Rosetta silent file (secondary structure, phi, psi, omega in degrees, C-alpha in Angstrom):
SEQUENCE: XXXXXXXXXXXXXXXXXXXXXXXXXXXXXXXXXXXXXXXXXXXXXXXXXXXXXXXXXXXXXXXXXXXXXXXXXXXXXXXXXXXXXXXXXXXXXXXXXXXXXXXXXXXXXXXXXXX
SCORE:     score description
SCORE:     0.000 S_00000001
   1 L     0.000  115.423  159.002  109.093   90.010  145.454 S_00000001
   2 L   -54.569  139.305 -114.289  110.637   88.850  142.030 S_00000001
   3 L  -170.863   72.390 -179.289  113.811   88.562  141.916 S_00000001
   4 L  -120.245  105.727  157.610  116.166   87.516  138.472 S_00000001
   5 E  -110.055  124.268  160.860  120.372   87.887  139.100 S_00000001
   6 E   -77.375  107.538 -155.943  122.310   87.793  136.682 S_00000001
   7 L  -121.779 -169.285  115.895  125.921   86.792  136.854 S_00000001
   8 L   115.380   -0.800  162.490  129.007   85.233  135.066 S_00000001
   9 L   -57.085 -179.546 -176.774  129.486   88.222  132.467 S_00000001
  10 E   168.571 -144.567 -162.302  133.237   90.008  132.066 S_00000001
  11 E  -125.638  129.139  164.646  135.712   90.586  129.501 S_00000001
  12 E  -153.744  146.193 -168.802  136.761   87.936  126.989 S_00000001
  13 E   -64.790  155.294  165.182  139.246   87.315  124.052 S_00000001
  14 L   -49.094  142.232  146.284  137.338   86.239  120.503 S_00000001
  15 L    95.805   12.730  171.336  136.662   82.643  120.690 S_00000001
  16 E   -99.499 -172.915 -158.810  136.522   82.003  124.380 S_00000001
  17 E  -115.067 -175.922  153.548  133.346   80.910  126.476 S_00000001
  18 E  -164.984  173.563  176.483  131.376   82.266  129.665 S_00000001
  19 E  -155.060  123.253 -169.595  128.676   81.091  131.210 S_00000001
  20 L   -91.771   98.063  155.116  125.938   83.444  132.463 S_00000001
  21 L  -119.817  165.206 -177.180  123.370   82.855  135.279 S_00000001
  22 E  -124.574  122.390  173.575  120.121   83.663  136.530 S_00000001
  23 E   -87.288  109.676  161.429  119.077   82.868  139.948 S_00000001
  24 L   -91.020  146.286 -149.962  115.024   83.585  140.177 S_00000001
  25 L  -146.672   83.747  172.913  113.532   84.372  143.050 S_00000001
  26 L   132.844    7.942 -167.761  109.543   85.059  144.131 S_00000001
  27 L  -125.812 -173.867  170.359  108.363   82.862  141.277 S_00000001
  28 L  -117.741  109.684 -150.454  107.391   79.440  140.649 S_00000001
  29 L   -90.665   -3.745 -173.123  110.094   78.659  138.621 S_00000001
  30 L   -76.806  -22.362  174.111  108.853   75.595  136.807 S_00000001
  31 L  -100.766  -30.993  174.222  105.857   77.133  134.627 S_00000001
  32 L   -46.930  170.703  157.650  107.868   79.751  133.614 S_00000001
  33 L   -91.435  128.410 -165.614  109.068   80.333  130.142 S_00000001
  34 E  -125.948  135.816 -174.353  112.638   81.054  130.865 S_00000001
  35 E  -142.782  160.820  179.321  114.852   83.219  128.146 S_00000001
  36 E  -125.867  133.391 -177.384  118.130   85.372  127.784 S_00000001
  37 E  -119.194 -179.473 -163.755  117.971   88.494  125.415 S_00000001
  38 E  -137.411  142.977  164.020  120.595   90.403  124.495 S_00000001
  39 E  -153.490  124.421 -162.299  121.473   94.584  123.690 S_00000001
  40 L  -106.116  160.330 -158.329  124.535   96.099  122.287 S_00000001
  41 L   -73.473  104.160 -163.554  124.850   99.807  122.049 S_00000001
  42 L    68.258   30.890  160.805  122.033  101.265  119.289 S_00000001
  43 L  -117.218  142.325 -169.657  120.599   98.147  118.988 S_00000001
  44 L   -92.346  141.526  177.089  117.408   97.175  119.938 S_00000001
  45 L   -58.526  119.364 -178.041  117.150   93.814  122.485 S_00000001
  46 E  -106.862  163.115  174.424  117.039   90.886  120.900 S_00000001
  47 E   -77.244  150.481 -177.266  116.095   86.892  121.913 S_00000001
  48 E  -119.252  -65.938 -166.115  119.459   85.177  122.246 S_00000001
  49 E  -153.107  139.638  163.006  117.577   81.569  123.677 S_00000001
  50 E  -121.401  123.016  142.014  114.081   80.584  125.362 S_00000001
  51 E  -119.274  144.266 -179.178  113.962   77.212  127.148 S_00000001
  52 L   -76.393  166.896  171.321  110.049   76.722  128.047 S_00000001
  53 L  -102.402   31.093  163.763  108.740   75.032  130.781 S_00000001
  54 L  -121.706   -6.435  162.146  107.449   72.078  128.639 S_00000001
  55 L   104.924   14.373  170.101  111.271   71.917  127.724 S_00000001
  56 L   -55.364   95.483 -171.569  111.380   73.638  124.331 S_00000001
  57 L   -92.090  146.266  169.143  114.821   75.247  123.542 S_00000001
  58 E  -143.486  163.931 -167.973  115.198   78.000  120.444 S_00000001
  59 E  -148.905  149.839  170.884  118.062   80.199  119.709 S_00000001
  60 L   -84.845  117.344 -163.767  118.538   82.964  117.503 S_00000001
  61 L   -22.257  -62.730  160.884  120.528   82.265  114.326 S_00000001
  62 L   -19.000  -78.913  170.411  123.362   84.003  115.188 S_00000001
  63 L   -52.506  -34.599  170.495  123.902   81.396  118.010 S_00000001
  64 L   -53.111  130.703  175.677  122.877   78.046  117.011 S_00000001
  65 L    87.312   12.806 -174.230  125.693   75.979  117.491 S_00000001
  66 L  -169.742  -12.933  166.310  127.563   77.954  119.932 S_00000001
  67 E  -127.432  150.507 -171.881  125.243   79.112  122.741 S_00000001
  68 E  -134.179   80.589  173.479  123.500   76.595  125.029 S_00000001
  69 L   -54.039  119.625  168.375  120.195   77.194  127.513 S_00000001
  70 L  -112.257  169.038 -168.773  119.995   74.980  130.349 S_00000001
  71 E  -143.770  117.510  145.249  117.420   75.060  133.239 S_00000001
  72 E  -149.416  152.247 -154.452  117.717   73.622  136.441 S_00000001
  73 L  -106.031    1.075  136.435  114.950   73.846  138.771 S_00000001
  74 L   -96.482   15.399  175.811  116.087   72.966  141.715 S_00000001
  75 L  -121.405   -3.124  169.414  118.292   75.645  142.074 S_00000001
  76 L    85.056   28.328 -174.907  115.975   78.073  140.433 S_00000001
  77 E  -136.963  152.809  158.305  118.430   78.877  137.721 S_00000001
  78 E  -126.645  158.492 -171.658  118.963   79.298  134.270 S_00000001
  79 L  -128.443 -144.758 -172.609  121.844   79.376  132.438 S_00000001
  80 L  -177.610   84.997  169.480  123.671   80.420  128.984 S_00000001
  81 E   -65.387  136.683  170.635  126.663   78.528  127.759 S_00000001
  82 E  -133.540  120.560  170.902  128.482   80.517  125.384 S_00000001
  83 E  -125.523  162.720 -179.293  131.629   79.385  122.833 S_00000001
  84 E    77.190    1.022  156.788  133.080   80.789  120.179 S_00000001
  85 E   -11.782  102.103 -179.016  132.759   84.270  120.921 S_00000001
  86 L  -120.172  175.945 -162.781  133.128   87.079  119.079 S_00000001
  87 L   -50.986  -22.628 -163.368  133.203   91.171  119.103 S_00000001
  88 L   -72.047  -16.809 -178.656  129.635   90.525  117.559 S_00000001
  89 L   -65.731  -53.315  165.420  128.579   89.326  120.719 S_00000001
  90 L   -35.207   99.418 -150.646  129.345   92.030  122.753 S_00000001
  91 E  -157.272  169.703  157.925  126.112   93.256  124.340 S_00000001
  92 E   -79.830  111.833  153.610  123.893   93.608  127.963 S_00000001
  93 E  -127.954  163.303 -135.217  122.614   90.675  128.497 S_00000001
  94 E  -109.842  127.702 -152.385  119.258   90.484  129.982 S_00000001
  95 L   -89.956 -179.775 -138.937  117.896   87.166  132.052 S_00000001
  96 E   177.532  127.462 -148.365  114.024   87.032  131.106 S_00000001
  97 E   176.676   99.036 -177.615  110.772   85.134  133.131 S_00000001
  98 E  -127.085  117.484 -168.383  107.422   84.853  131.226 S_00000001
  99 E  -128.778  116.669  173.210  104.470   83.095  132.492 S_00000001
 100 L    54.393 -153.100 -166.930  100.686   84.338  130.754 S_00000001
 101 L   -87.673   14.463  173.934  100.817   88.050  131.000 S_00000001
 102 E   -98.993  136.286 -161.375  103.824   88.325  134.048 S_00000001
 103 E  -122.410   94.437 -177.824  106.887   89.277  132.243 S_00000001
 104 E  -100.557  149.822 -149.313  110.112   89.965  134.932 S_00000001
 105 E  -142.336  133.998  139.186  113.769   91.655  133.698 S_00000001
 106 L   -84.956 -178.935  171.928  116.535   90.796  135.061 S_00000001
 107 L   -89.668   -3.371 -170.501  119.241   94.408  135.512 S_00000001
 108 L    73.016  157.812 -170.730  121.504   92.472  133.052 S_00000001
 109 E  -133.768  147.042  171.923  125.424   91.538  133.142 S_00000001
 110 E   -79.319  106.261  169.016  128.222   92.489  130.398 S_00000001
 111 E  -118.507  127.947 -168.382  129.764   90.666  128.054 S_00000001
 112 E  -119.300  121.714 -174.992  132.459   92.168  126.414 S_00000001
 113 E  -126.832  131.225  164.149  134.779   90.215  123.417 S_00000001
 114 E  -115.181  172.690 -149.908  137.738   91.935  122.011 S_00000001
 115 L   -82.709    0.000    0.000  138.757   91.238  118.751 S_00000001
C-alpha cells in the first residue's frame, strides 16, 4: 500500500519559514519523480517544486529563491524548505509521487501566513 505523509505545516507570521515533509511508503522511492503542489481556496492546484529522480529540481516562479526541494532517500522523504513567506502562500499543500503512469497524493498539510 502507498503511503505519502505529509507534515511540518501550521500557522506562520509573513516572512518566516517551515519546512514540510513527506515520508513515502509502498514505493520505490528512488525512480520516482518526487513534487509538492500547492491549493488555496478557488484556486486550482498548482506545481510549487519537482525534484526528479535523475536529480532535476524546478520551482514555480513565485518561489524561486525562497522555496527549496530536497530528497533524501534513505529515509524515504522529501522535503520543502520555505522562507520568506507570505499571505500569498497560504494554501493545502499536497506531497506528490510520479513514476510512468502511477501518480500517488498525499491528504495534504496547511500552511497558513498572516499578514
Amino acid at each position: 500500500q502507498v503511503q505519502l505523509v505529509e507534515s511540518g505545516g501550521g500557522l506562520v507570521q509573513s516572512g518566516g519559514s517551515l519546512r514540510l515533509s513527506c515520508a513515502a511508503s509502498g514505493i520505490i522511492f528512488s525512480i520516482y519523480d518526487m513534487a509538492w503542489y500547492r491549493q488555496a481556496p478557488g484556486k486550482q492546484r498548482e506545481l510549487v517544486a519537482r525534484f526528479t529522480s535523475g536529480g532535476i529540481t524546478t520551482y514555480a516562479d513565485s518561489v524561486k529563491g525562497r522555496f527549496t526541494i530536497s530528497r533524501d532517500s534513505a529515509k524515504n522523504t522529501v522535503y520543502l524548505q520555505m522562507n520568506g513567506l507570505s499571505p500569498e502562500d497560504t494554501a493545502v499543500y499536497y506531497c506528490n509521487a510520479v513514476f510512468r503512469v502511477k501518480n500517488f497524493w498525499g491528504q495534504g498539510t496547511q500552511v497558513t501566513v498572516s499578514s
